[in-house]
PDB file of C-alpha atoms in Angstrom:
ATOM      1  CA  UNK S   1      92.926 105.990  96.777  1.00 95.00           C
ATOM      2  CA  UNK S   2      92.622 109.731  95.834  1.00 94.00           C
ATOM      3  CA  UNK S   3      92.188 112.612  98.234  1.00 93.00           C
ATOM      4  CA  UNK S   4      88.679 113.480  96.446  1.00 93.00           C
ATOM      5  CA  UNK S   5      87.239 109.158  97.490  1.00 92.00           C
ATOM      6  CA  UNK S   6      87.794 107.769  94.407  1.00 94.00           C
ATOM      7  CA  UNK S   7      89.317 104.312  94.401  1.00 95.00           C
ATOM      8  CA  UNK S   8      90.954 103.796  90.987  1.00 95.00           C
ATOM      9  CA  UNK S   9      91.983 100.052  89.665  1.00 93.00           C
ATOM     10  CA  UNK S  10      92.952  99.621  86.713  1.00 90.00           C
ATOM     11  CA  UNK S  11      92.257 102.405  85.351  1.00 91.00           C
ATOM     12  CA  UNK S  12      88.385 101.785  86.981  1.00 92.00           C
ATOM     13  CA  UNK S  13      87.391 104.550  88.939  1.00 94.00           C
ATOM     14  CA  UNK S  14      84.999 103.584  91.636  1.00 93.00           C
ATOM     15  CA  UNK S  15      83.659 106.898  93.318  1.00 90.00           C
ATOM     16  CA  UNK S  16      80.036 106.634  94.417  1.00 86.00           C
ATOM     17  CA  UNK S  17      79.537 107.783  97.779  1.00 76.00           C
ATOM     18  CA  UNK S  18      77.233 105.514  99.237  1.00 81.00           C
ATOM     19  CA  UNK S  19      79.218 102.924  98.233  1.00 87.00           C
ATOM     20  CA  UNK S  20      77.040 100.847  96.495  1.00 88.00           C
ATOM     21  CA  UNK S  21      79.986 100.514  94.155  1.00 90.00           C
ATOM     22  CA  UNK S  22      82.410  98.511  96.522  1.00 93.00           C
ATOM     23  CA  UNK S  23      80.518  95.322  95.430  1.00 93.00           C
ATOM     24  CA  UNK S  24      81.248  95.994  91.647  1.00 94.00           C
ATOM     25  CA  UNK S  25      85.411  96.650  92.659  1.00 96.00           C
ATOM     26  CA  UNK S  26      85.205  93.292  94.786  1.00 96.00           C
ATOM     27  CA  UNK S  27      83.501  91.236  91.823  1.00 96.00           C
ATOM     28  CA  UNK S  28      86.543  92.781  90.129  1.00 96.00           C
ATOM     29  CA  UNK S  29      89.084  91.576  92.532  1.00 97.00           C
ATOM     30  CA  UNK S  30      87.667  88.473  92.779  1.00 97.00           C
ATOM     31  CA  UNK S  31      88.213  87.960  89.046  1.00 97.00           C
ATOM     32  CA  UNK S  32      91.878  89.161  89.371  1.00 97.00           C
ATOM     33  CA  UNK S  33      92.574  86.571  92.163  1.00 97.00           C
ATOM     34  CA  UNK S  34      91.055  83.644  89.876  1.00 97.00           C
ATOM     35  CA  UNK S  35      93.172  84.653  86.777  1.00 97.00           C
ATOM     36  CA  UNK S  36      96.460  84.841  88.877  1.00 97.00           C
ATOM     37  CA  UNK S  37      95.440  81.386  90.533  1.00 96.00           C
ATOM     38  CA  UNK S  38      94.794  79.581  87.511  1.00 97.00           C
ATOM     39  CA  UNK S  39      98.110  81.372  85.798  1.00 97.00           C
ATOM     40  CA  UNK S  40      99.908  79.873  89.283  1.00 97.00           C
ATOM     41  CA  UNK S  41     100.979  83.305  90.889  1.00 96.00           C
ATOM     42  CA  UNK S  42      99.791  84.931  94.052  1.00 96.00           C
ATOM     43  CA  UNK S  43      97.504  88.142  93.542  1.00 96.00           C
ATOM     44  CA  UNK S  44      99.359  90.600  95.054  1.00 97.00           C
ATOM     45  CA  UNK S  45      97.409  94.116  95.668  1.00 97.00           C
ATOM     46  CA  UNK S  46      99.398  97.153  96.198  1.00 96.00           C
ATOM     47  CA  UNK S  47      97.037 100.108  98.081  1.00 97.00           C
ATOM     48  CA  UNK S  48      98.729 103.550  97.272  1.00 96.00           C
ATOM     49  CA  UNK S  49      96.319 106.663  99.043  1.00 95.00           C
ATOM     50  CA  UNK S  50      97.202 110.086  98.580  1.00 94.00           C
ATOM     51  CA  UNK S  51      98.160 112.099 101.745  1.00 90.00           C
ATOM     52  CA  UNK S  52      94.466 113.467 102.079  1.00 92.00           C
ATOM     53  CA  UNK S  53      93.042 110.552 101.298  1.00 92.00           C
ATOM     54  CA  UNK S  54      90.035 109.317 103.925  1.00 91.00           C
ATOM     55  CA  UNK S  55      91.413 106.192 105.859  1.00 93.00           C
ATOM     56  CA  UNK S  56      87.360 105.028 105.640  1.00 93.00           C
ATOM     57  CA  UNK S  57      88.183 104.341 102.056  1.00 94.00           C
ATOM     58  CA  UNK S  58      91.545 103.053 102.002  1.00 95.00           C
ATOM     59  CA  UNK S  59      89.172 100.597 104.512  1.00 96.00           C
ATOM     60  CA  UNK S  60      86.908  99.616 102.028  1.00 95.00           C
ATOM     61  CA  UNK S  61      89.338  98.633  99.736  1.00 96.00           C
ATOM     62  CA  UNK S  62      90.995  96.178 102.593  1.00 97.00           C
ATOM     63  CA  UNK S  63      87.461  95.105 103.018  1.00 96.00           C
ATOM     64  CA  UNK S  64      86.872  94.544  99.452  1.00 96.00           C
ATOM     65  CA  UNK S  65      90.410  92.295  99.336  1.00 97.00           C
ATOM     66  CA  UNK S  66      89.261  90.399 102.061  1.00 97.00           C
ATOM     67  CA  UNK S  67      85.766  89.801 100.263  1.00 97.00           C
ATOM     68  CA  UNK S  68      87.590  88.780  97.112  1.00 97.00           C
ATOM     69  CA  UNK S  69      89.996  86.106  98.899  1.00 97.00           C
ATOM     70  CA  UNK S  70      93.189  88.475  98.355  1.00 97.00           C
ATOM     71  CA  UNK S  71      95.593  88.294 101.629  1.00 96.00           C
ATOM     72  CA  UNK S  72      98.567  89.545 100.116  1.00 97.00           C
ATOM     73  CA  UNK S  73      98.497  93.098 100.244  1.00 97.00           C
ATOM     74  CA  UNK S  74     100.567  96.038 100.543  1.00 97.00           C
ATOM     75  CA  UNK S  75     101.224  99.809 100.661  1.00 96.00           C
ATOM     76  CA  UNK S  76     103.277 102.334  98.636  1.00 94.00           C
ATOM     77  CA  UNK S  77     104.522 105.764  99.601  1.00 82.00           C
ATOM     78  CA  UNK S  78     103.274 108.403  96.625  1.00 76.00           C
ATOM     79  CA  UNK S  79     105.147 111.248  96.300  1.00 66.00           C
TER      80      UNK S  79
END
């Protein structure tokens, strides 16, 4: 999660500020969790948010885990 709201995954950037993007990331998650299920490993997201990030979108990416099934997630330090 980047100090300026955009969400990146992947290499996806999902920066639209009324949100109406979240759905579009979850779809994508939800994909991710189905390929690592049928390859027999647990989908794992790691959350890494930039000291200025907002903690309303660093929210909406839990929320779009949860939506997706994903219950294994975790947080990294950036430097």
């Amino acid at each position: 999660v980047r100090s300026d709201g955009a969400i990146v995954f992947n290499d996806q950037e999902y920066r639209n500020p009324s949100k109406t993007d979240l759905a579009e990331l979850e779809q994508t998650l939800l994909r991710y969790r189905e390929a690592s299920w049928l390859a027999d490993i647990r989908p794992v997201i790691t959350i890494a948010a930039e000291d200025n990030s907002r903690h309303e979108r660093v929210v909406d990416v839990l929320n779009a885990c949860a939506g997706a099934g994903i219950k294994n997630v975790t947080f990294a330090n950036i430097e």
